[in-house]
mmCIF file of C-alpha atoms (C1' of nucleotides) and ligand atoms in Angstrom:
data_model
loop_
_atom_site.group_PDB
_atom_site.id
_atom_site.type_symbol
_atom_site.label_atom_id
_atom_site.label_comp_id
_atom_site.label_asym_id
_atom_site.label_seq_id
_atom_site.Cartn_x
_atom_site.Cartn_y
_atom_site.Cartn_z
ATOM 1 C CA UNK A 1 68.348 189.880 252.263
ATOM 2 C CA UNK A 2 67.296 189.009 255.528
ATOM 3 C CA UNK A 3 70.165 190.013 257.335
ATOM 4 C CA UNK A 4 69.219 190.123 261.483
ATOM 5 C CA UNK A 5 72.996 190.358 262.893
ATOM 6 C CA UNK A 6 73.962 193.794 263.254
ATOM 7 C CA UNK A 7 77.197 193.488 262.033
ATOM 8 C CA UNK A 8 75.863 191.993 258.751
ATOM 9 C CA UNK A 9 74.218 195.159 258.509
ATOM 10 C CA UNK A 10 77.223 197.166 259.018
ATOM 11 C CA UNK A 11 79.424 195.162 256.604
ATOM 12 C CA UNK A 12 76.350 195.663 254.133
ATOM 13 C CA UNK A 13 76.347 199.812 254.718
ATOM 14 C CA UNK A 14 80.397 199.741 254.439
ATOM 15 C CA UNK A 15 80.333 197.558 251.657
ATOM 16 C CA UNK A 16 78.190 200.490 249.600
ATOM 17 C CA UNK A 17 80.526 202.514 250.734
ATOM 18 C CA UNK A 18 78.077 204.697 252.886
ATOM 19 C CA UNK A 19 79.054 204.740 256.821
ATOM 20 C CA UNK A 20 77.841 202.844 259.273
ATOM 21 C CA UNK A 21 75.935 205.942 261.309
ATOM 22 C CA UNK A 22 73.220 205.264 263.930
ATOM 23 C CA UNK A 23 70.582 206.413 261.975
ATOM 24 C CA UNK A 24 71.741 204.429 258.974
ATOM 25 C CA UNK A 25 71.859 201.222 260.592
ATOM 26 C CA UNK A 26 68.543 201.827 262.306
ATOM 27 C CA UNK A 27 67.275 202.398 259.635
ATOM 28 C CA UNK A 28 69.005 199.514 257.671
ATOM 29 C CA UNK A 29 67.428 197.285 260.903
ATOM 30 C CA UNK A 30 63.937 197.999 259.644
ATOM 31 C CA UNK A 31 64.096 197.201 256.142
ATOM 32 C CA UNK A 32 66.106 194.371 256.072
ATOM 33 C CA UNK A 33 66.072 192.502 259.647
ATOM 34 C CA UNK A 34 62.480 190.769 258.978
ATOM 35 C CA UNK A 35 62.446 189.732 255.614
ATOM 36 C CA UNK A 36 61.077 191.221 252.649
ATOM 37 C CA UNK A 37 58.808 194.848 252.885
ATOM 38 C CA UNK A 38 57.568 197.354 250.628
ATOM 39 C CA UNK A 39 57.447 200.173 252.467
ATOM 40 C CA UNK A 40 56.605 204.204 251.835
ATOM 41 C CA UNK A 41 59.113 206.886 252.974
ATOM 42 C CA UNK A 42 56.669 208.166 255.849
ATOM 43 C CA UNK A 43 56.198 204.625 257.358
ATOM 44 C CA UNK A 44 59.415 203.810 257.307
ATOM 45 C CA UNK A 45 59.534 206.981 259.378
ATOM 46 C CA UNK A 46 56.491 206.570 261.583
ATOM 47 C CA UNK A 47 58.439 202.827 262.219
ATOM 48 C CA UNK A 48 61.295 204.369 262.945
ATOM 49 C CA UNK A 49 60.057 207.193 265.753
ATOM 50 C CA UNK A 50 57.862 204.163 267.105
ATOM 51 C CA UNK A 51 61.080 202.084 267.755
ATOM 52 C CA UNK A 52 62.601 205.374 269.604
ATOM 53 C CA UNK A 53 65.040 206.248 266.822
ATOM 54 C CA UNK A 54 64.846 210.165 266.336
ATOM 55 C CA UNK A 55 65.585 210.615 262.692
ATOM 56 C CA UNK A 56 64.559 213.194 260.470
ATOM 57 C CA UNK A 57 62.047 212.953 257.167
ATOM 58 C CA UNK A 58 65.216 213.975 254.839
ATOM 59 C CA UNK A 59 67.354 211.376 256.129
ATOM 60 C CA UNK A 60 64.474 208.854 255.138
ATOM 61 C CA UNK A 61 64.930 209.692 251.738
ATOM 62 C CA UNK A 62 68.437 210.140 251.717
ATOM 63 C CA UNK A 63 69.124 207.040 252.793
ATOM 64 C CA UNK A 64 66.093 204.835 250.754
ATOM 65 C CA UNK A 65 67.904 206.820 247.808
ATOM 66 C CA UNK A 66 71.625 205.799 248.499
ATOM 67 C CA UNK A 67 70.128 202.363 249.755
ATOM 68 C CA UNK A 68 68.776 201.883 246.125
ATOM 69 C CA UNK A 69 71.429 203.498 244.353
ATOM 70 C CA UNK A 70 73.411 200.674 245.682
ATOM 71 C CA UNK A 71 71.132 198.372 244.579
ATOM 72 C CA UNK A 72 70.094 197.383 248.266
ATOM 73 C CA UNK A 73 66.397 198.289 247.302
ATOM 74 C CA UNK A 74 64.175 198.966 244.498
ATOM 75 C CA UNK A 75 61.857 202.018 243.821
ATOM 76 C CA UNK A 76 57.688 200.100 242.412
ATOM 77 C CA UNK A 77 55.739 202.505 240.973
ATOM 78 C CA UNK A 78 52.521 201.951 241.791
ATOM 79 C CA UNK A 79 51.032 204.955 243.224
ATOM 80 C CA UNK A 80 50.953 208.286 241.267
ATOM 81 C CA UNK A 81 51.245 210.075 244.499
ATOM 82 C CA UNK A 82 53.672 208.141 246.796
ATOM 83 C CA UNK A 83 56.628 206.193 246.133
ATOM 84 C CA UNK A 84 57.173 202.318 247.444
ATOM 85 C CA UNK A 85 60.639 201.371 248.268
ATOM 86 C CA UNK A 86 61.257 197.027 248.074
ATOM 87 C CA UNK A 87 63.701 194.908 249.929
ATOM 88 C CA UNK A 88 63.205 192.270 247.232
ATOM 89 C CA UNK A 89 65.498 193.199 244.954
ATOM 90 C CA UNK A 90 65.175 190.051 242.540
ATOM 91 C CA UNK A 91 62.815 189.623 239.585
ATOM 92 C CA UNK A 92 59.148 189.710 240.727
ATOM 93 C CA UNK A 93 56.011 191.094 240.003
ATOM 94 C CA UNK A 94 53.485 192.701 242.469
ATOM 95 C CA UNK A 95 49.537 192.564 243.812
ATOM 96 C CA UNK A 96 48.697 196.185 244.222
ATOM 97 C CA UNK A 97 45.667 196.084 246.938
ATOM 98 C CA UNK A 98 43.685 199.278 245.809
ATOM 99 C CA UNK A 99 42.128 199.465 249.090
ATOM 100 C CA UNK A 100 45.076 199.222 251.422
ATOM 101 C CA UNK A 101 47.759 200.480 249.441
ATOM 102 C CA UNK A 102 49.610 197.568 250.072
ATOM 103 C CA UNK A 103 52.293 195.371 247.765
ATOM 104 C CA UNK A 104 52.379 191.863 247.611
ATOM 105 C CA UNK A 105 55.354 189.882 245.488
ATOM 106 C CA UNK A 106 54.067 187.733 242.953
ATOM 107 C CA UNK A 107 56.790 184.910 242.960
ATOM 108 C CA UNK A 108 58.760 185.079 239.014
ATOM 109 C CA UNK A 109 58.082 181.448 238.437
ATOM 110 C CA UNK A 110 54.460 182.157 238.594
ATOM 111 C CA UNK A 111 54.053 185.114 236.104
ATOM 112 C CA UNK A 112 55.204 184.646 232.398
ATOM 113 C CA UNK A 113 55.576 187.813 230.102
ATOM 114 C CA UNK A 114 55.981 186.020 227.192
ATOM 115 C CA UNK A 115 56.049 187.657 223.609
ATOM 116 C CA UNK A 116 57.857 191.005 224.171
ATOM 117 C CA UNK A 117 57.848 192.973 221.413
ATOM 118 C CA UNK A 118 60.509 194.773 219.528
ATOM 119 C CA UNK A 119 61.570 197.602 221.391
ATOM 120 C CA UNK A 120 61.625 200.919 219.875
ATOM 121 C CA UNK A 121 64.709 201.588 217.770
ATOM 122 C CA UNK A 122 67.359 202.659 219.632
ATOM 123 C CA UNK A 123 66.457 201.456 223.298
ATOM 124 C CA UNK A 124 67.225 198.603 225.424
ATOM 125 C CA UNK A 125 65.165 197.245 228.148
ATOM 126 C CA UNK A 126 65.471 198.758 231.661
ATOM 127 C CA UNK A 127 62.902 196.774 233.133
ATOM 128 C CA UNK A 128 59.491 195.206 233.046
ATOM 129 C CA UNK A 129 56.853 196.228 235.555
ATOM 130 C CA UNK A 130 53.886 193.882 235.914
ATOM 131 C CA UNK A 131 51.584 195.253 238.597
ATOM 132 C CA UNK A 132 48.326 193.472 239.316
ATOM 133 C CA UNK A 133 46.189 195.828 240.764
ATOM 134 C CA UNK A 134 43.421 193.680 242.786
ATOM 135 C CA UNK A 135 40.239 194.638 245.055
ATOM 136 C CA UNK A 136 38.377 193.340 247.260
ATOM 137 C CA UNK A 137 35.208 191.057 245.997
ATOM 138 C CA UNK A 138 32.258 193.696 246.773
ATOM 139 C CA UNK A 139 29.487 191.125 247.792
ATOM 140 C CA UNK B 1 38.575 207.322 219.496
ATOM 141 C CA UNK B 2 39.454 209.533 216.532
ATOM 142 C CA UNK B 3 36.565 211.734 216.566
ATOM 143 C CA UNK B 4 37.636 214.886 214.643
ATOM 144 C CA UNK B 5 33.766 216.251 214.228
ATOM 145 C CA UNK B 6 32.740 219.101 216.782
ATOM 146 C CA UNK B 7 29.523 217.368 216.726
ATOM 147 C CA UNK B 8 30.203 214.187 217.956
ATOM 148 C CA UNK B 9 32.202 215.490 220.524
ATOM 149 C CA UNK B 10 30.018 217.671 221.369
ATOM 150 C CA UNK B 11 27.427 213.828 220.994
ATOM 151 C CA UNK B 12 30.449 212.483 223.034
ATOM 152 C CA UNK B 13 30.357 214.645 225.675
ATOM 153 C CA UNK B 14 26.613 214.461 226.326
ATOM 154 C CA UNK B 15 26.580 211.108 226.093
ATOM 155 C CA UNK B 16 28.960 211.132 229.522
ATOM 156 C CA UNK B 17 26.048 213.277 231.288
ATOM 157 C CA UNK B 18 28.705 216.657 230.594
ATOM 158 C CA UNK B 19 27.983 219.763 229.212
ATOM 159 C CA UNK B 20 29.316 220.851 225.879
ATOM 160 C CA UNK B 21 31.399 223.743 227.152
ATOM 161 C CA UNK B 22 33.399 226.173 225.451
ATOM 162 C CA UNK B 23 36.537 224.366 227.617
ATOM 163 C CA UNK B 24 35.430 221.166 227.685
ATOM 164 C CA UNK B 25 35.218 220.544 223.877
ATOM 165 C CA UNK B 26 38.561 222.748 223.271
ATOM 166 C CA UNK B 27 39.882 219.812 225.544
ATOM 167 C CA UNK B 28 38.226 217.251 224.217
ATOM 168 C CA UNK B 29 39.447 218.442 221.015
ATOM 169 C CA UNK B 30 43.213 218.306 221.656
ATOM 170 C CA UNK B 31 42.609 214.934 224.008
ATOM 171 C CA UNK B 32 40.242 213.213 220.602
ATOM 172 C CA UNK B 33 40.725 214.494 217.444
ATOM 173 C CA UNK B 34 43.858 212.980 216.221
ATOM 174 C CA UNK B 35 44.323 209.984 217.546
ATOM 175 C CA UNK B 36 45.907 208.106 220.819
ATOM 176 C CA UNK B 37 47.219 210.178 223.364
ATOM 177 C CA UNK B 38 49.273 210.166 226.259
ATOM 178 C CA UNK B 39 49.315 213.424 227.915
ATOM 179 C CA UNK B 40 49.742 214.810 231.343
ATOM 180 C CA UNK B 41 47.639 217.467 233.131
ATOM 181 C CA UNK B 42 50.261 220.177 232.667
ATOM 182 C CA UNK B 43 50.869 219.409 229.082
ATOM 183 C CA UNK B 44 47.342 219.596 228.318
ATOM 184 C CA UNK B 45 47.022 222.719 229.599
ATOM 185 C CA UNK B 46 50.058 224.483 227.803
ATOM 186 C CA UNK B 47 48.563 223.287 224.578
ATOM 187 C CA UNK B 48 45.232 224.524 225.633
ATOM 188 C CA UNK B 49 46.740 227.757 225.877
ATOM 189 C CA UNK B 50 48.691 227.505 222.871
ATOM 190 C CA UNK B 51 45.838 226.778 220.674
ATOM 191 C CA UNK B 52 44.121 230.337 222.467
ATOM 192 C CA UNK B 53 41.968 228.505 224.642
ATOM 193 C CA UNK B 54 41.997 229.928 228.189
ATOM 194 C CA UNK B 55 41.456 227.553 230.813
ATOM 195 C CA UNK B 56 42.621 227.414 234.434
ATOM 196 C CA UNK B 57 44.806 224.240 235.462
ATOM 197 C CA UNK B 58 41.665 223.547 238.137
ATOM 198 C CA UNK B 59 39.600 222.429 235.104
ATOM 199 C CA UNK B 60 41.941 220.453 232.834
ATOM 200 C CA UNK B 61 42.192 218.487 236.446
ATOM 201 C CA UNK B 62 38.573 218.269 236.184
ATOM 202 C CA UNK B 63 37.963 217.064 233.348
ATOM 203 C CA UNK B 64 40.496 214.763 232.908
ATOM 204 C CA UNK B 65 38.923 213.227 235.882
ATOM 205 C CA UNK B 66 35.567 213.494 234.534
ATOM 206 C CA UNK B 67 36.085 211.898 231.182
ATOM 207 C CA UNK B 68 38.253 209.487 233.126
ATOM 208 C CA UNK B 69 35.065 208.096 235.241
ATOM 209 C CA UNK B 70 33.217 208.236 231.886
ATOM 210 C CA UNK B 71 35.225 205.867 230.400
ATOM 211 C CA UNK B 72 36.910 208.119 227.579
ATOM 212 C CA UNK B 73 40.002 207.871 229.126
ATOM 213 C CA UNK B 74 42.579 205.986 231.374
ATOM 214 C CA UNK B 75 44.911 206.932 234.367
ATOM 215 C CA UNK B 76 48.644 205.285 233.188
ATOM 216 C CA UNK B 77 50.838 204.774 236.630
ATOM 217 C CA UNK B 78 54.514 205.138 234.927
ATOM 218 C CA UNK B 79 56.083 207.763 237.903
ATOM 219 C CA UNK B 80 55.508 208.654 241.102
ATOM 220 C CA UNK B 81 55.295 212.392 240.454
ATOM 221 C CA UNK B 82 53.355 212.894 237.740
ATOM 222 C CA UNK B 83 50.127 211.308 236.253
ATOM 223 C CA UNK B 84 49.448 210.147 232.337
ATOM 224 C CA UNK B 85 46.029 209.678 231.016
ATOM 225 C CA UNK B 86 45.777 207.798 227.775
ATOM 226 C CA UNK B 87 43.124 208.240 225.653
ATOM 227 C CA UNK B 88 43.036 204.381 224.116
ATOM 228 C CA UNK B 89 40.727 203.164 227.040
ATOM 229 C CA UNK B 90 41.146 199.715 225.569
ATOM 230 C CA UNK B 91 43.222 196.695 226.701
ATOM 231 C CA UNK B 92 47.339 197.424 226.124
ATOM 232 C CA UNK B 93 50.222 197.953 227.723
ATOM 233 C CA UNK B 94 52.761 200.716 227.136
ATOM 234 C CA UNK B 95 56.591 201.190 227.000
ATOM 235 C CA UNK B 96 57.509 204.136 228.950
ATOM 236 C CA UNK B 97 60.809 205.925 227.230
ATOM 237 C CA UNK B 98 62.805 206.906 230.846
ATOM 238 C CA UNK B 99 64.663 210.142 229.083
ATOM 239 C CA UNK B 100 61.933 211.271 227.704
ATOM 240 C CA UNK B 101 58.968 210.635 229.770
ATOM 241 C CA UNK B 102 56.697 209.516 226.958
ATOM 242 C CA UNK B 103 54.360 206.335 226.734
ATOM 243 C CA UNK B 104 54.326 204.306 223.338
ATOM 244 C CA UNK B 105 51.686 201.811 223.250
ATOM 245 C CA UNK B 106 52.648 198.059 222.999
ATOM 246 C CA UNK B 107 49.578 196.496 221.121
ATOM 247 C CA UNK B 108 47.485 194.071 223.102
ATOM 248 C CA UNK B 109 48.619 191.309 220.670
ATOM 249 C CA UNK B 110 52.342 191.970 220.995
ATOM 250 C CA UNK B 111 52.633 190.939 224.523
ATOM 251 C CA UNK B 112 51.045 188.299 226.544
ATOM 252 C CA UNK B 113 50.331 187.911 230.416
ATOM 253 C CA UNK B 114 50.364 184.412 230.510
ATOM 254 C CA UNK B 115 49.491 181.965 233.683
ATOM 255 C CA UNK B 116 48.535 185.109 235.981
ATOM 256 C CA UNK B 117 48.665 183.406 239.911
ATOM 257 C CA UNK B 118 46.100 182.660 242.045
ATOM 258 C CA UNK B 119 45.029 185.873 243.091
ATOM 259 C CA UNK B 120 44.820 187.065 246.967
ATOM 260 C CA UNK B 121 41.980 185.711 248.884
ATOM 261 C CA UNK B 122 39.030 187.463 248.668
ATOM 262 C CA UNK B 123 40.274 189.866 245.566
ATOM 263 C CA UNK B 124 39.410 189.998 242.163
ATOM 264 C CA UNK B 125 41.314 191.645 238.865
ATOM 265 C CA UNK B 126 40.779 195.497 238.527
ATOM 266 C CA UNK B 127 43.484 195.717 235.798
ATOM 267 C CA UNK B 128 46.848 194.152 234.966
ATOM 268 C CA UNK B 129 49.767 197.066 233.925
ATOM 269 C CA UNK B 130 52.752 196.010 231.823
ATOM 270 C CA UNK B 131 55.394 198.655 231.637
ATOM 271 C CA UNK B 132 58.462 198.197 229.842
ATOM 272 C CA UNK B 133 60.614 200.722 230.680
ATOM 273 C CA UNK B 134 63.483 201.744 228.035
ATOM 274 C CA UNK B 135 66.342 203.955 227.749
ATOM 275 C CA UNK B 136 68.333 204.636 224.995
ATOM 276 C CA UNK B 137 71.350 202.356 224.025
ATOM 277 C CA UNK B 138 74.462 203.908 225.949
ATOM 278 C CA UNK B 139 77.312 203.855 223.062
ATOM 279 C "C1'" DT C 1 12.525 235.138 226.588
ATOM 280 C "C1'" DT C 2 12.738 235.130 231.447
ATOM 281 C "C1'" DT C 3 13.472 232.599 235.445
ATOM 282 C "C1'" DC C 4 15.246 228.913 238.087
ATOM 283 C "C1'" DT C 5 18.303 225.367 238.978
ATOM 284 C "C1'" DT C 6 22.241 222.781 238.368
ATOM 285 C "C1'" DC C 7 26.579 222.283 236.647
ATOM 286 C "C1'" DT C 8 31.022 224.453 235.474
ATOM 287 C "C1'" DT C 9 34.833 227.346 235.729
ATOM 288 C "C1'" DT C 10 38.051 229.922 238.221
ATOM 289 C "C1'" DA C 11 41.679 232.214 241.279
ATOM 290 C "C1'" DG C 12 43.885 231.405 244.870
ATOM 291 C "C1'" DA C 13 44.716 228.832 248.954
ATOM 292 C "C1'" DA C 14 45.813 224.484 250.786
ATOM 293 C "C1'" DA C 15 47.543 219.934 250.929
ATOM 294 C "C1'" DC C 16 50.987 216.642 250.265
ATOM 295 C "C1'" DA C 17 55.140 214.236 248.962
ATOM 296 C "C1'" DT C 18 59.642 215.132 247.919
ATOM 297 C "C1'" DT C 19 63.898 217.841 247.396
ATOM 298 C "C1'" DC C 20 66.993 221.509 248.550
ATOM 299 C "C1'" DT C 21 69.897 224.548 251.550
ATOM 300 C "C1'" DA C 22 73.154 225.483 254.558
ATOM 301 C "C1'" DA C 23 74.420 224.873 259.180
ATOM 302 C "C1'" DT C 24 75.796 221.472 262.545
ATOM 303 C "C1'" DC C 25 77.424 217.005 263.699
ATOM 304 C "C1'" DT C 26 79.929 212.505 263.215
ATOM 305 C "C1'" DA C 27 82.843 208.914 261.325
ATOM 306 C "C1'" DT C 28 87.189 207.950 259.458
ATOM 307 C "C1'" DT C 29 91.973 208.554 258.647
ATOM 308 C "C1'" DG C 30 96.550 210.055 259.571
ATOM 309 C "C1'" DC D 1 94.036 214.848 268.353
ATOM 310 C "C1'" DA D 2 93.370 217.371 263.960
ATOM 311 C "C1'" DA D 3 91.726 217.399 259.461
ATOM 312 C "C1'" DT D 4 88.515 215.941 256.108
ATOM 313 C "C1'" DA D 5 84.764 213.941 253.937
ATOM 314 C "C1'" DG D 6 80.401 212.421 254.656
ATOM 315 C "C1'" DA D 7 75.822 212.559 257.228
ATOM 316 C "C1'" DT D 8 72.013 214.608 259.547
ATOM 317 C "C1'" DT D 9 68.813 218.140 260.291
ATOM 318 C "C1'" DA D 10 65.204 221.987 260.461
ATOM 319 C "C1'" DG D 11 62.972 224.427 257.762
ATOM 320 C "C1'" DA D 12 62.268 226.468 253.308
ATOM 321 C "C1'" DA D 13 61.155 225.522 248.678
ATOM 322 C "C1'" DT D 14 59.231 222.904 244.890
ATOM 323 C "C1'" DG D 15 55.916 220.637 242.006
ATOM 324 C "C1'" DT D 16 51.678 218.359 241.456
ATOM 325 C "C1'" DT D 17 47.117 217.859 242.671
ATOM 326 C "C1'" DT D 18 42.996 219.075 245.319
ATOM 327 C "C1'" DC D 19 39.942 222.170 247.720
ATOM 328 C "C1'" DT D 20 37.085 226.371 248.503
ATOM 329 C "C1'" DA D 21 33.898 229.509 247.570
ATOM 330 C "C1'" DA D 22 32.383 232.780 244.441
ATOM 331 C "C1'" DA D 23 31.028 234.006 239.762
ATOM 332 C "C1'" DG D 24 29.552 232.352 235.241
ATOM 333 C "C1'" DA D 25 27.181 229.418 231.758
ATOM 334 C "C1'" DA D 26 23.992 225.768 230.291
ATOM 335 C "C1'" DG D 27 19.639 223.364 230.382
ATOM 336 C "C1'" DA D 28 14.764 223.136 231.787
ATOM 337 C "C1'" DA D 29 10.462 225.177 232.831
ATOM 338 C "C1'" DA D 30 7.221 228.497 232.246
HETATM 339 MN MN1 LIG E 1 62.845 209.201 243.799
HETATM 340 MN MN1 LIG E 2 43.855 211.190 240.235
HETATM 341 ZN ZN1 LIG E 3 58.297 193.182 245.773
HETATM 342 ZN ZN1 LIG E 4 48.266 203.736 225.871
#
DNA sequence: TTTCTTCTTTAGAAACATTCTAATCTATTG
DNA sequence: CAATAGATTAGAATGTTTCTAAAGAAGAAA
């Protein structure tokens, strides 16, 4: 994405058909003005009430939901306990730090799932999740 | 695992430094004797009290955990609400069936990780997690 | 077996992330 | 401006998991 004008951002709320309220675009300013983030509901939140914009829990997730429902981000399940909303909506894989919590692309050129199998009968591919979960070397 | 003998999971159990307990085997039972598993916490437990066996959802919790750090079982991320152990602690990686929230194992040798990237500095692998999600074919 | 200690189970409360409700507010359109 | 559809919100509700503290059961020692 990495959309800074604000008016990008508006034509990119409009064009998903969602309106271009302050709140939205706020919002829309954090997740997509500085490149690519993975990002929990309750940061984004804690972000936003640090940058001055009042803006309530529920519209968090009302808006990361309509944000990926128009494919403007994608929900990484990493966490059995939180969810992690990414502005990288492309084909990539992930680092899961264990210790942090945080996500970390792994570029698709440099991770090969090779060999899938045959899918149970019946179902078609929705997607494929690789999630390296790494640690810190304990010395 | 495919124990179906009360002794050796009652030989199981004491091997993990866990006493045999009137819940604990019942759950060891359902979890062991026939075969691979995927089950989650609340599923255990209705089928713990289907099969007569009385025991509060505190302890399934418990002892999934416990067996969990004892190696008889493994913690499956698939979605951020809910948690899946599986009781084939070896290496594989799962399909996860979106409508139905079950997990189908993909054997180890029917998919391959290849060329995994230089990992994060200071890191090292604490597991890799394929999922393949799938829905059924849409006619 | 009795006693002692440690582990285990439990009900219920609490925590926590997420969703829902229904009232109020705002953007858009005519 | 008026009318409408969509958006935001506080707070309640939900669902899963964890915690607390008390009572119960298992193993070890005598
Ligand atoms: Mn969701
Ligand atoms: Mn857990
Ligand atoms: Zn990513
Ligand atoms: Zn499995």
């Amino acid at each position: 994405m990495m959309q800074q004008d604000p008016l990008e951002l508006e034509k990119m709320i409009r064009d998903a058909n969602l309106r271009p309220t302050k709140q939205r675009i706020a919002l829309a300013e954090l997740l997509f003005a500085d490149g690519n983030r993975h990002i929990t509901a309750e940061r984004l939140h804690g972000e936003a009430m640090e940058a001055g914009v009042t803006v309530s829990l529920a519209t968090i997730y009302n808006n990361l939901h309509q944000f990926t429902s128009a494919g403007l981000l994608r929900e990484v399940v990493v966490d059995s306990s939180r969810s992690y909303f990414d502005t990288n909506v492309s084909a990539h894989h992930h680092f899961f730090h264990e210790e942090t919590g945080m996500l970390e692309d792994i570029p698709d050129s440099a991770l090969n799932v090779d060999s899938i199998p045959s899918l149970p009968e019946g179902t078609e591919i929705s997607s494929v999740d690789v999630i390296v979960r790494v640690s810190n070397i304990r010395s």
